[in-house]
XYZ file of C-alpha atoms in Angstrom:
726
model
C 123.457 60.868 88.906
C 120.973 58.715 87.017
C 117.340 59.182 88.023
C 117.245 55.460 88.858
C 120.004 56.040 91.454
C 117.961 58.580 93.435
C 117.332 57.375 97.019
C 113.641 58.245 96.833
C 110.290 56.536 96.365
C 110.037 54.661 93.036
C 106.877 56.615 92.192
C 108.873 59.879 92.197
C 111.386 58.407 89.763
C 108.583 57.263 87.483
C 107.079 60.764 87.241
C 110.498 62.277 86.489
C 111.238 59.687 83.811
C 107.845 60.373 82.219
C 109.085 63.927 81.670
C 111.892 62.478 79.583
C 114.545 63.019 82.265
C 116.904 60.080 82.724
C 119.883 61.865 84.277
C 120.245 64.805 86.662
C 122.437 67.837 86.066
C 125.632 67.944 88.183
C 124.404 70.697 90.574
C 121.097 68.853 91.019
C 122.967 65.683 91.948
C 125.213 67.599 94.341
C 122.191 69.203 95.990
C 120.383 65.889 96.451
C 123.531 64.339 97.993
C 123.878 67.225 100.486
C 121.642 65.671 103.126
C 118.554 67.626 102.053
C 116.682 64.347 101.448
C 117.442 63.393 105.046
C 116.000 66.653 106.410
C 118.975 69.047 106.391
C 118.423 72.693 105.464
C 119.972 73.699 102.137
C 120.874 76.907 100.313
C 121.054 76.104 96.597
C 122.637 78.895 94.515
C 122.910 77.792 90.894
C 122.238 79.559 87.555
C 118.812 80.018 86.013
C 117.643 76.916 84.086
C 120.029 74.631 86.010
C 117.157 72.761 87.617
C 116.428 74.344 91.007
C 112.702 73.699 90.673
C 113.155 69.970 90.022
C 115.357 69.682 93.130
C 112.630 71.358 95.188
C 109.971 69.045 93.722
C 111.974 65.924 94.565
C 112.641 67.178 98.105
C 108.996 68.179 98.666
C 107.417 65.000 97.337
C 109.986 62.768 99.038
C 109.304 64.521 102.358
C 105.549 64.266 102.017
C 105.499 60.607 100.980
C 107.852 59.617 103.807
C 106.657 61.826 106.647
C 103.299 63.294 105.672
C 102.567 66.870 106.658
C 102.725 69.791 104.248
C 105.241 71.654 102.095
C 104.981 75.404 101.450
C 106.603 76.862 98.335
C 107.153 80.647 98.655
C 107.362 82.894 95.586
C 107.669 86.686 95.228
C 105.004 87.229 92.544
C 101.410 86.148 91.931
C 102.294 85.230 88.353
C 105.030 82.917 89.645
C 102.578 81.297 92.063
C 100.276 80.481 89.139
C 103.184 79.095 87.119
C 104.482 76.854 89.919
C 100.955 75.696 90.754
C 100.522 74.441 87.188
C 103.909 72.678 87.300
C 103.319 70.989 90.661
C 99.818 69.739 89.740
C 101.613 66.905 87.954
C 102.343 65.316 91.343
C 98.657 64.795 92.044
C 99.010 61.443 90.239
C 100.704 60.253 93.456
C 97.714 61.237 95.571
C 99.127 64.583 96.691
C 96.956 67.690 96.470
C 98.315 71.032 95.280
C 96.907 74.502 96.007
C 97.955 78.113 95.444
C 97.015 81.130 97.548
C 97.972 84.732 96.908
C 95.265 87.186 98.002
C 92.942 88.104 100.899
C 95.205 88.937 103.831
C 92.347 88.743 106.360
C 91.710 85.012 106.307
C 92.965 81.823 107.943
C 92.322 79.874 104.716
C 91.625 76.728 106.719
C 90.602 75.073 103.436
C 94.330 74.771 102.700
C 94.468 72.121 105.406
C 93.174 69.660 102.806
C 96.244 70.177 100.600
C 99.794 68.851 100.734
C 101.794 71.289 98.573
C 100.832 74.935 99.039
C 102.242 77.617 96.740
C 102.002 81.099 98.244
C 103.455 84.568 97.957
C 105.586 85.525 100.953
C 103.102 88.224 101.984
C 100.200 85.780 101.905
C 102.017 83.177 103.989
C 103.081 85.867 106.472
C 99.430 86.855 106.879
C 98.467 83.190 107.413
C 101.129 82.907 110.128
C 99.608 85.949 111.831
C 96.122 84.452 111.708
C 97.401 81.268 113.341
C 96.006 78.994 110.636
C 95.710 75.544 112.205
C 97.294 73.640 109.311
C 100.593 75.538 109.624
C 101.636 73.286 112.524
C 101.775 70.469 109.939
C 104.248 72.280 107.657
C 107.393 70.120 107.440
C 109.215 71.988 104.652
C 109.437 75.594 103.448
C 110.946 76.282 100.030
C 111.990 79.920 99.572
C 112.298 80.600 95.852
C 114.288 83.680 94.775
C 115.698 83.929 98.312
C 118.009 86.758 97.199
C 114.928 88.980 97.525
C 115.653 88.977 101.245
C 117.750 91.988 100.235
C 114.797 93.751 98.557
C 113.910 97.020 100.300
C 110.151 96.591 100.190
C 109.766 92.783 100.349
C 112.879 91.494 102.076
C 111.749 91.910 105.680
C 108.664 89.752 105.119
C 110.677 86.831 103.748
C 113.273 87.206 106.508
C 110.647 87.102 109.265
C 108.959 84.032 107.744
C 112.260 82.154 107.699
C 113.010 83.256 111.264
C 109.610 81.945 112.399
C 110.028 78.628 110.590
C 113.669 77.950 111.549
C 113.628 74.937 113.813
C 109.951 74.262 113.065
C 110.398 73.065 109.475
C 113.132 72.148 107.042
C 114.265 75.116 104.906
C 115.264 74.905 101.241
C 116.409 78.302 99.902
C 116.805 78.752 96.131
C 118.494 81.485 94.121
C 120.459 82.053 90.951
C 122.555 84.931 92.288
C 123.666 85.411 95.900
C 126.815 87.385 96.645
C 127.136 86.076 100.211
C 125.553 82.640 100.018
C 127.899 81.356 102.759
C 126.581 83.919 105.236
C 122.970 83.129 104.376
C 123.618 79.387 104.788
C 125.279 79.919 108.166
C 122.278 81.888 109.391
C 119.893 79.166 108.237
C 122.117 76.395 109.656
C 122.059 74.991 106.146
C 124.250 73.041 103.781
C 125.430 75.110 100.825
C 125.607 74.120 97.170
C 126.962 76.802 94.830
C 127.682 76.122 91.176
C 128.289 78.030 87.944
C 127.324 74.985 85.834
C 124.569 75.569 83.273
C 122.883 73.138 80.887
C 123.278 75.777 78.192
C 126.641 77.520 77.917
C 126.386 81.255 78.627
C 128.469 83.515 76.414
C 128.738 87.110 77.725
C 129.934 90.263 76.043
C 129.744 94.054 75.717
C 128.528 95.847 72.582
C 129.925 99.270 71.747
C 129.657 101.260 68.509
C 129.126 98.285 66.239
C 131.648 95.992 67.919
C 130.768 93.083 70.189
C 133.563 92.161 72.623
C 133.123 88.610 73.972
C 134.648 87.508 77.264
C 136.852 84.983 75.466
C 138.521 87.817 73.517
C 136.690 87.367 70.220
C 135.255 90.451 68.497
C 132.234 90.527 66.152
C 131.177 93.510 64.081
C 127.634 94.622 63.297
C 126.423 97.447 61.106
C 124.155 99.829 62.931
C 123.065 100.226 66.548
C 122.370 97.579 69.181
C 119.084 96.826 67.369
C 121.198 94.858 64.867
C 121.784 92.312 67.667
C 118.043 91.587 67.918
C 117.617 91.431 64.140
C 120.594 89.075 63.880
C 119.081 86.705 66.471
C 115.813 86.479 64.488
C 117.707 85.972 61.227
C 119.321 82.937 62.902
C 115.862 81.554 63.681
C 116.159 82.519 67.350
C 114.455 84.898 69.799
C 115.721 87.817 71.844
C 114.875 89.598 75.097
C 115.813 93.270 75.352
C 115.958 94.862 78.814
C 115.533 98.644 79.114
C 115.084 100.879 82.152
C 111.667 102.512 81.581
C 108.239 101.618 80.253
C 108.418 104.328 77.608
C 111.712 102.921 76.338
C 110.227 99.414 76.178
C 107.318 100.697 74.060
C 109.453 102.916 71.827
C 112.063 100.226 71.140
C 109.415 97.571 70.475
C 107.748 99.724 67.823
C 111.130 100.621 66.316
C 112.254 96.972 66.188
C 108.898 95.862 64.783
C 109.505 97.523 61.429
C 112.844 95.702 61.112
C 111.789 92.274 62.420
C 108.547 92.355 60.424
C 110.501 92.091 57.164
C 111.827 88.705 58.279
C 108.426 87.135 58.974
C 106.670 84.644 56.716
C 103.058 85.100 55.616
C 101.800 82.312 57.939
C 103.599 83.974 60.860
C 101.944 87.299 60.038
C 98.506 85.637 59.942
C 99.061 84.138 63.419
C 100.076 87.567 64.686
C 96.926 89.110 63.191
C 94.804 86.612 65.153
C 96.770 87.472 68.292
C 96.231 91.209 67.751
C 92.484 90.752 67.234
C 92.177 89.064 70.642
C 93.482 92.128 72.547
C 91.081 94.762 73.910
C 91.611 98.368 72.845
C 93.162 101.033 75.079
C 96.002 103.545 74.554
C 98.665 101.101 75.764
C 97.445 98.138 73.744
C 97.231 100.326 70.630
C 101.014 100.660 70.858
C 101.297 96.952 71.622
C 99.308 96.070 68.503
C 101.586 98.261 66.377
C 104.612 96.388 67.725
C 102.993 92.963 67.353
C 102.471 93.459 63.624
C 106.203 92.904 63.265
C 106.492 90.034 65.762
C 107.706 92.240 68.638
C 106.059 92.980 72.006
C 106.831 95.071 75.052
C 106.315 93.830 78.606
C 106.010 96.023 81.694
C 103.840 96.651 84.754
C 101.589 99.067 82.847
C 100.053 96.194 80.899
C 97.141 94.292 82.348
C 97.740 90.755 83.604
C 95.863 89.191 80.676
C 98.044 91.055 78.143
C 101.243 90.074 79.950
C 100.171 86.417 80.042
C 99.233 86.520 76.361
C 102.673 87.939 75.461
C 104.527 85.388 77.597
C 102.616 82.455 76.087
C 103.078 83.725 72.508
C 106.814 84.162 73.095
C 107.136 80.616 74.453
C 105.317 79.348 71.346
C 107.696 81.277 69.069
C 104.956 83.544 67.691
C 106.636 86.650 69.145
C 110.295 86.938 68.172
C 111.498 89.769 70.429
C 110.298 91.213 73.730
C 111.468 94.569 75.040
C 110.975 94.628 78.794
C 111.624 96.421 82.036
C 113.633 94.407 84.603
C 110.453 93.005 86.232
C 110.469 90.282 83.562
C 113.760 88.947 84.933
C 112.323 88.433 88.413
C 111.513 84.763 88.130
C 109.123 84.344 85.202
C 110.319 81.360 83.169
C 110.881 83.077 79.830
C 114.326 82.306 78.371
C 115.619 83.379 74.939
C 118.703 82.630 72.848
C 119.977 86.203 73.146
C 119.510 88.663 76.011
C 120.370 92.282 75.229
C 120.722 94.667 78.177
C 120.390 98.122 76.676
C 120.495 100.037 79.984
C 122.716 99.614 83.030
C 121.478 102.788 84.757
C 118.068 103.799 86.048
C 116.562 106.869 87.655
C 116.069 106.643 91.418
C 115.009 109.245 93.998
C 118.194 111.259 93.766
C 119.240 110.852 90.130
C 120.711 108.213 87.836
C 122.298 105.200 89.475
C 123.930 101.953 88.330
C 121.696 98.882 88.281
C 123.199 96.336 90.723
C 125.294 93.489 89.332
C 122.879 91.005 90.924
C 119.965 92.361 88.850
C 121.963 92.471 85.610
C 123.061 88.873 86.176
C 119.426 87.893 86.769
C 118.679 89.312 83.323
C 121.695 87.551 81.803
C 120.477 84.282 83.277
C 117.518 84.339 80.856
C 119.885 83.646 77.938
C 119.775 80.158 76.444
C 116.817 77.779 76.216
C 117.470 74.255 77.477
C 116.675 71.608 74.827
C 116.739 74.265 72.086
C 120.070 76.106 72.365
C 123.598 74.857 72.903
C 124.687 78.394 73.765
C 122.903 81.414 75.163
C 124.197 84.929 74.612
C 123.982 87.806 77.102
C 125.116 91.186 75.805
C 125.454 94.451 77.725
C 125.223 97.565 75.569
C 127.629 100.457 76.179
C 125.699 103.476 74.917
C 127.639 106.326 76.537
C 129.474 104.296 79.181
C 133.063 103.093 79.024
C 132.819 99.512 77.639
C 135.871 98.396 79.654
C 134.250 99.486 82.909
C 130.998 97.748 81.988
C 132.966 94.606 81.166
C 134.736 94.610 84.529
C 131.585 95.380 86.510
C 128.946 93.213 84.863
C 130.748 90.518 82.875
C 133.589 89.745 85.279
C 132.100 91.129 88.509
C 130.394 89.289 91.357
C 126.869 90.020 92.594
C 126.538 92.267 95.618
C 126.106 90.876 99.106
C 122.592 90.574 100.468
C 121.788 92.777 103.426
C 118.807 92.425 105.730
C 116.032 94.934 105.075
C 114.566 94.715 108.547
C 116.056 98.198 108.904
C 113.124 99.407 106.743
C 111.069 101.141 109.439
C 107.702 100.475 107.798
C 108.366 96.736 107.631
C 109.924 96.639 111.096
C 106.941 98.472 112.631
C 104.493 95.960 111.208
C 106.592 92.926 112.181
C 107.102 94.066 115.795
C 103.345 94.531 116.200
C 102.761 91.062 114.715
C 105.158 89.460 117.200
C 103.244 90.996 120.098
C 99.713 90.685 118.720
C 99.888 87.324 116.935
C 102.872 85.347 118.155
C 102.539 85.561 121.922
C 105.556 87.776 122.669
C 104.820 89.141 126.157
C 107.890 91.055 127.255
C 110.545 93.210 125.689
C 113.097 90.514 126.543
C 111.087 87.934 124.552
C 110.794 90.415 121.688
C 114.521 91.045 121.670
C 115.266 87.303 121.895
C 113.217 86.688 118.744
C 114.762 89.606 116.861
C 118.217 88.381 117.797
C 117.525 85.259 115.679
C 116.891 87.277 112.497
C 119.300 87.647 109.585
C 119.557 91.340 110.549
C 120.955 90.442 113.974
C 123.156 87.650 112.601
C 124.614 89.870 109.924
C 125.125 93.131 111.790
C 125.934 91.780 115.234
C 124.874 95.158 116.591
C 122.504 94.395 119.448
C 122.434 97.983 120.724
C 121.058 99.406 117.450
C 118.533 96.581 117.190
C 117.355 97.139 120.760
C 117.124 100.910 120.225
C 115.018 100.452 117.058
C 112.741 97.905 118.746
C 112.158 100.145 121.785
C 111.269 103.040 119.482
C 108.649 100.935 117.686
C 107.197 99.625 120.963
C 106.871 103.204 122.234
C 105.007 104.167 119.059
C 102.638 101.195 119.473
C 101.919 102.066 123.116
C 101.414 105.788 122.453
C 98.916 105.099 119.674
C 96.736 102.506 121.373
C 97.919 99.300 119.703
C 99.536 97.823 122.805
C 99.734 98.605 126.507
C 101.806 97.405 129.459
C 100.239 95.775 132.508
C 101.443 96.211 136.082
C 104.193 93.624 135.516
C 105.500 95.382 132.386
C 104.044 92.691 130.137
C 102.575 93.501 126.730
C 98.798 93.481 126.417
C 97.512 93.663 122.851
C 94.592 96.046 122.436
C 91.838 95.459 119.853
C 93.338 98.035 117.482
C 96.700 96.264 117.566
C 95.269 92.807 117.019
C 93.034 93.845 114.129
C 95.728 95.953 112.461
C 98.121 93.026 112.428
C 95.477 90.612 111.139
C 94.542 93.021 108.346
C 98.199 93.098 107.292
C 98.398 96.877 107.220
C 101.072 99.206 108.563
C 100.245 100.468 112.085
C 100.782 103.971 110.692
C 97.914 103.332 108.250
C 95.635 102.294 111.114
C 96.701 105.399 113.075
C 95.723 107.637 110.142
C 92.350 105.876 109.889
C 91.673 106.259 113.593
C 92.512 109.964 113.593
C 90.216 110.603 110.603
C 87.092 108.953 112.074
C 85.689 112.139 113.713
C 86.099 114.024 110.422
C 84.319 111.566 108.202
C 81.546 111.044 110.744
C 80.812 114.765 110.300
C 81.257 114.804 106.532
C 81.289 111.388 104.836
C 82.280 111.832 101.202
C 84.221 109.763 98.636
C 86.924 112.368 97.967
C 87.837 112.547 101.663
C 87.882 108.758 102.031
C 89.986 108.248 98.898
C 92.432 110.983 99.901
C 92.781 109.311 103.308
C 93.471 105.924 101.688
C 95.954 107.489 99.264
C 97.848 109.116 102.156
C 98.698 105.797 103.825
C 102.082 104.064 103.490
C 100.301 100.944 102.199
C 99.008 102.727 99.083
C 101.031 103.074 95.884
C 99.992 106.520 94.631
C 100.172 107.735 91.036
C 102.746 110.510 90.987
C 101.597 113.974 89.960
C 103.813 115.266 87.174
C 105.309 118.747 87.370
C 102.971 120.194 84.744
C 99.939 118.833 86.647
C 100.761 120.248 90.072
C 98.913 123.540 89.650
C 95.707 121.820 88.483
C 95.673 119.424 91.434
C 96.404 122.263 93.860
C 93.476 124.279 92.469
C 91.263 121.201 92.819
C 92.402 120.686 96.428
C 91.589 124.312 97.344
C 88.209 124.130 95.610
C 87.199 121.030 97.585
C 89.219 121.684 100.741
C 86.168 121.326 102.998
C 85.790 117.693 101.823
C 89.379 116.630 102.546
C 90.222 114.813 105.768
C 93.885 115.814 105.601
C 94.820 119.473 105.238
C 96.834 121.063 102.434
C 100.492 121.344 103.496
C 102.531 124.524 103.088
C 103.992 124.653 99.569
C 107.588 124.546 100.825
C 106.837 121.476 102.939
C 108.640 118.338 101.747
C 105.256 116.573 101.767
C 103.724 118.971 99.224
C 104.300 116.991 96.010
C 103.328 113.778 97.804
C 100.073 115.452 98.861
C 99.256 116.392 95.265
C 100.010 112.816 94.159
C 97.471 111.688 96.756
C 94.917 114.101 95.276
C 95.615 112.727 91.789
C 95.143 109.141 93.009
C 91.913 110.106 94.801
C 90.584 111.717 91.615
C 91.326 108.552 89.637
C 89.298 106.557 92.169
C 86.491 109.146 91.984
C 86.347 108.822 88.208
C 86.316 105.033 88.558
C 83.235 104.979 90.831
C 81.513 107.526 88.585
C 81.826 105.122 85.637
C 84.252 107.177 83.606
C 85.399 104.796 80.834
C 88.754 103.192 81.490
C 90.216 104.508 78.242
C 89.425 108.080 79.265
C 90.997 107.485 82.703
C 94.210 106.296 81.037
C 94.303 109.352 78.767
C 93.344 111.920 81.426
C 95.871 110.818 84.028
C 98.639 109.483 81.809
C 98.460 105.990 83.308
C 98.193 102.484 81.896
C 95.907 99.507 82.625
C 98.382 97.865 85.011
C 98.596 101.104 87.029
C 94.834 101.335 87.360
C 94.444 97.666 88.328
C 97.204 98.026 90.920
C 95.696 101.037 92.697
C 92.195 99.547 92.527
C 93.443 96.329 94.148
C 95.228 98.244 96.909
C 92.322 100.660 97.430
C 89.888 97.742 97.736
C 92.039 96.145 100.453
C 92.504 99.457 102.299
C 88.800 100.298 102.064
C 87.996 96.942 103.644
C 90.608 97.590 106.333
C 89.199 101.053 107.017
C 85.755 99.563 107.625
C 87.166 96.841 109.874
C 89.122 99.381 111.961
C 86.068 101.667 112.192
C 84.067 98.773 113.679
C 86.312 98.971 116.775
C 85.277 102.538 117.644
C 81.506 102.547 118.267
C 80.633 103.106 114.630
C 77.608 105.135 113.612
C 75.213 102.941 111.702
C 74.595 105.420 108.875
C 78.314 106.075 108.410
C 79.044 102.332 108.388
C 76.400 101.765 105.719
C 77.844 104.625 103.700
C 81.349 103.144 103.861
C 80.111 99.672 102.869
C 78.273 101.131 99.886
C 81.330 103.138 98.850
C 83.437 99.987 99.119
C 81.084 98.155 96.764
C 81.159 101.075 94.343
C 84.960 101.030 94.443
C 85.089 97.277 93.895
C 82.819 97.413 90.855
C 83.453 100.925 89.529
C 79.809 102.030 89.517
C 77.467 104.786 90.620
C 75.188 104.130 93.554
C 72.148 103.202 91.465
C 73.924 100.126 90.074
C 74.837 98.541 93.416
C 71.930 96.086 93.342
C 72.763 94.937 89.818
C 76.522 94.408 90.276
C 75.800 91.921 93.061
C 74.581 89.543 90.357
C 77.116 87.019 88.964
C 79.217 88.181 85.981
C 77.585 91.599 85.987
C 80.303 94.227 86.024
C 80.136 97.963 85.462
C 79.467 97.754 81.691
C 76.729 95.098 81.790
C 75.099 96.692 84.842
C 74.899 100.076 83.106
C 73.546 98.447 79.945
C 70.803 96.700 81.962
C 69.946 99.910 83.835
C 69.764 101.994 80.671
C 67.514 99.352 79.105
C 65.063 99.784 81.991
C 66.108 96.819 84.167
C 67.040 98.828 87.241
C 66.600 96.175 89.921
C 66.391 92.452 90.550
C 62.602 92.800 90.554
C 62.733 94.248 87.027
C 64.866 91.308 85.883
C 62.496 88.767 87.420
C 59.545 90.417 85.723
C 61.173 90.475 82.284
C 61.065 87.925 79.517
C 64.386 86.247 78.721
C 64.252 87.570 75.177
C 64.053 91.128 76.497
C 67.101 90.614 78.688
C 69.047 88.931 75.893
C 68.564 92.009 73.744
C 70.729 93.985 76.183
C 74.339 94.432 75.065
C 76.679 91.988 76.822
C 73.922 89.675 78.115
C 74.197 86.238 76.509
C 72.650 82.870 77.308
C 75.337 81.828 79.774
C 75.233 85.167 81.592
C 71.439 85.034 81.849
C 71.421 81.442 83.031
C 73.924 82.365 85.748
C 71.710 85.248 86.906
C 68.634 83.019 87.104
C 70.538 80.328 88.981
C 71.808 82.923 91.475
C 68.272 84.205 92.039
C 66.927 80.684 92.588
C 64.671 80.894 89.578
C 63.295 77.673 88.102
C 63.546 77.905 84.347
C 60.049 77.178 83.202
C 57.401 78.557 80.850
C 57.506 82.229 80.080
C 54.231 84.054 79.755
C 53.277 87.684 79.845
C 54.300 88.018 83.476
C 57.860 86.780 82.853
C 59.683 83.934 84.624
C 57.646 82.199 87.309
C 59.729 81.754 90.441
C 59.419 78.298 92.002
C 57.548 76.829 89.058
C 56.823 73.094 89.402
C 56.892 72.586 85.654
C 59.609 70.374 84.253
C 62.855 72.350 84.299
C 64.423 72.959 80.936
C 67.671 74.651 79.947
C 67.535 78.026 78.244
C 68.850 76.466 75.054
C 66.027 73.946 75.009
C 63.506 76.642 75.837
C 64.493 78.782 72.885
C 64.584 75.792 70.565
C-alpha cells in the first residue's frame, strides 16, 4: 500500500512522507485494512522492526482527528515510555498534545486531561483507573505494546485487568512480536488478528558449536576460536553485535574479554571518541569495569547500571561509537536497539529451584533484535551451544514456536490487590458483581474453570473482611472501609498494609529507623537485596544485637522464612547507611550491589515510606510519631542525617551539596541569607546557577551586597548574578 492510498486525513500522510516513507510494509498494510481504522479491535503480531509502532501512530492520530477524545499507549518499562514519548511528539505539528506519565501512584494526574496522546506504564495507568481520573472517560483507544507480557508472572495481571476494564469502553490495539496463541488472545479481545513472519530485513538463524556455525538453510561456516569470534567477525565487517548472557557478572566479564579483541580493530579517531565517552561517566565499582570495556568499543548493559549509564550506552551504540554490547535479557524487552548480529550465549538461567531453559518466546525476542532496517539487508541471530546438544537447540529455538501465553491472575499477590481495587475503586457491591467482572478476564476465558475462580475470589474476600479492608452490610453488600480505600489508592498489596497496621503499636513505643526499614523490607512490595550465604552469620549477629529495635521478630533458624528475614536485615542496613550519608561507592562495596540495585530499592522504599505514613494517618496517629516518620521519609528521600533536612529542601541541593554547605558553616536557610554570594560560591558544588536557583526559591531580590549579605525585598534595580559579579 502506498502512503497516498491510506484512507486517513491528508495531514497524517504528509507527516509520514516527511519521514521518507512512501510505501507501507505488507503487514502494516494488512493491519490497516483489517477494520482497525474503522474502530475494530486488533491484535497485531509481527516481527520486531516490521513497523508496529507506525501502525499504532496512524490508528491513534486518525482516531483523534476524526473523533476527538484521547489515546493511551501502554508500555512495560519507564525507558520505553520516554522513547515513545519522544517519537510521538512529532504529531504535535497537527495540534495534538503528547504526554508521558510513569510514577507517583497516589495521584489522579488531572493535568493529563489537557493532552491527547498519553504514554504510560501499565502500573501507572492502573493506578489512574483506581483514582477515577476524570479524563479517562474520554479515552477512545488503548494501545497495549508488548502485549505478550500478559503472561509475565509479576506484571501480567495488571495488563490483563486494564484490558478487561477497557473492553467495550475503548478500542483496543494489542501489539507483540511473539505470541504463541495469538488467536486465543484475539478471541478474548473480540479483535481482528494479523499475524505475519514478514520482516523488512531478512533474519538468518543458526546454531554455533565448537567453531562451526550451522545455518537453518543447511550452510555451515567455520570460525577459529570460541563464540567470541562471531562478535569480532561482525565488527571486522563494519557491523555491530549484541551478545545476550544470563547473568550480570557474565555480561561484565565477557565485555572486558571482548574489549581487548575488538579494541585492535578500532581507528584512532574512534578511540578518541571513546575516551570522551569514558570521561563523562562518574566513578563507582561498576562503572570502573564499564570504562575498562569501553576502551575497546565494548559495553555491558544490565539492571545494575544506573539509568544515565544505560541511556549513554544505548545512545552510543545507536551512533556506532560502541561496537558490541553484552547484555542480560532485559535489553530485549522492547528497547529499540537492533544490531546486525545477535549472539545468544546462554539458553539456561538459574531460577528458584535450579537451572532451567529460557522460554522460546524470550529467545525469539532476543533474535528479533538482529538486522537494522535501512542499514542491513540481512540480520543474523546465532544461538551458542556451549555444553548443550546443538541439534536440540536447533529444534527448540530455531525451528520451534513460542510458548502459549497464560493468564497470571493466578498470582495471589496480584489477584489480592485487583479484587480489593474492584470493590474499593470500581463500585463492585456484591460477590455476584465481582464474579461477573472476573468472568470477563483472560483467566476466565482461557481456563473456563469458574469453580476455581470463584474459590480463589472468595478466599481473597475473606482475607479482606478479616483484616479490616472491607465489611458486609446487612444485605450482604460490600462496604469499603478507609483502610481498603486508601490501600488500593496507594497501589500497595493489602498484605503490605496489614503488616503496617500490625506494626503501629510497636513503633509508637519505639520509633527508630532500623525497625521502620525492616518493616518496609518485609513487605511483598519491596524488592530486597538477597543476603549471600557467607553473609548470613553477620546479619544474624546484627539482628540479635539490635533485636529490641526490630518490629518483626527473628524466626527460628529452620523456618523457611529465615534467609528471607536476613535479606530484609541486609536491605534495612543499606537504607540505614544511606540516611547516615555513607558514600555510595562504599555502599556498593560493602553490600556487593551496584548503582541500579541501590536506585531500585531507594525508589521502592520512598514509595513504601509514603504509603506507611498515609496508612498511619487512618489510625489516630500520635503527633510526635507522625513528625518522626515524615522526617525519616525526607532523610530517606535525600540520603542525609537529620541536621541537613532544612538544606535539602532547597532546589538542586542533594546530599553532597548539603553536607558541603553545612561543613562550611552554612547550617540553615538563615545562614545562607546572611552570607555573601562569594562565600557561598566558594563551597564545593555551588555554582552560579545553583545559587541563583536558591535565591529565587527563597524569594530573594538580587540586589547590592554589603556586610550584612543579601537584602531580602530590596527595591534596588534587580540584576542577574552574572551582571553583579561583572
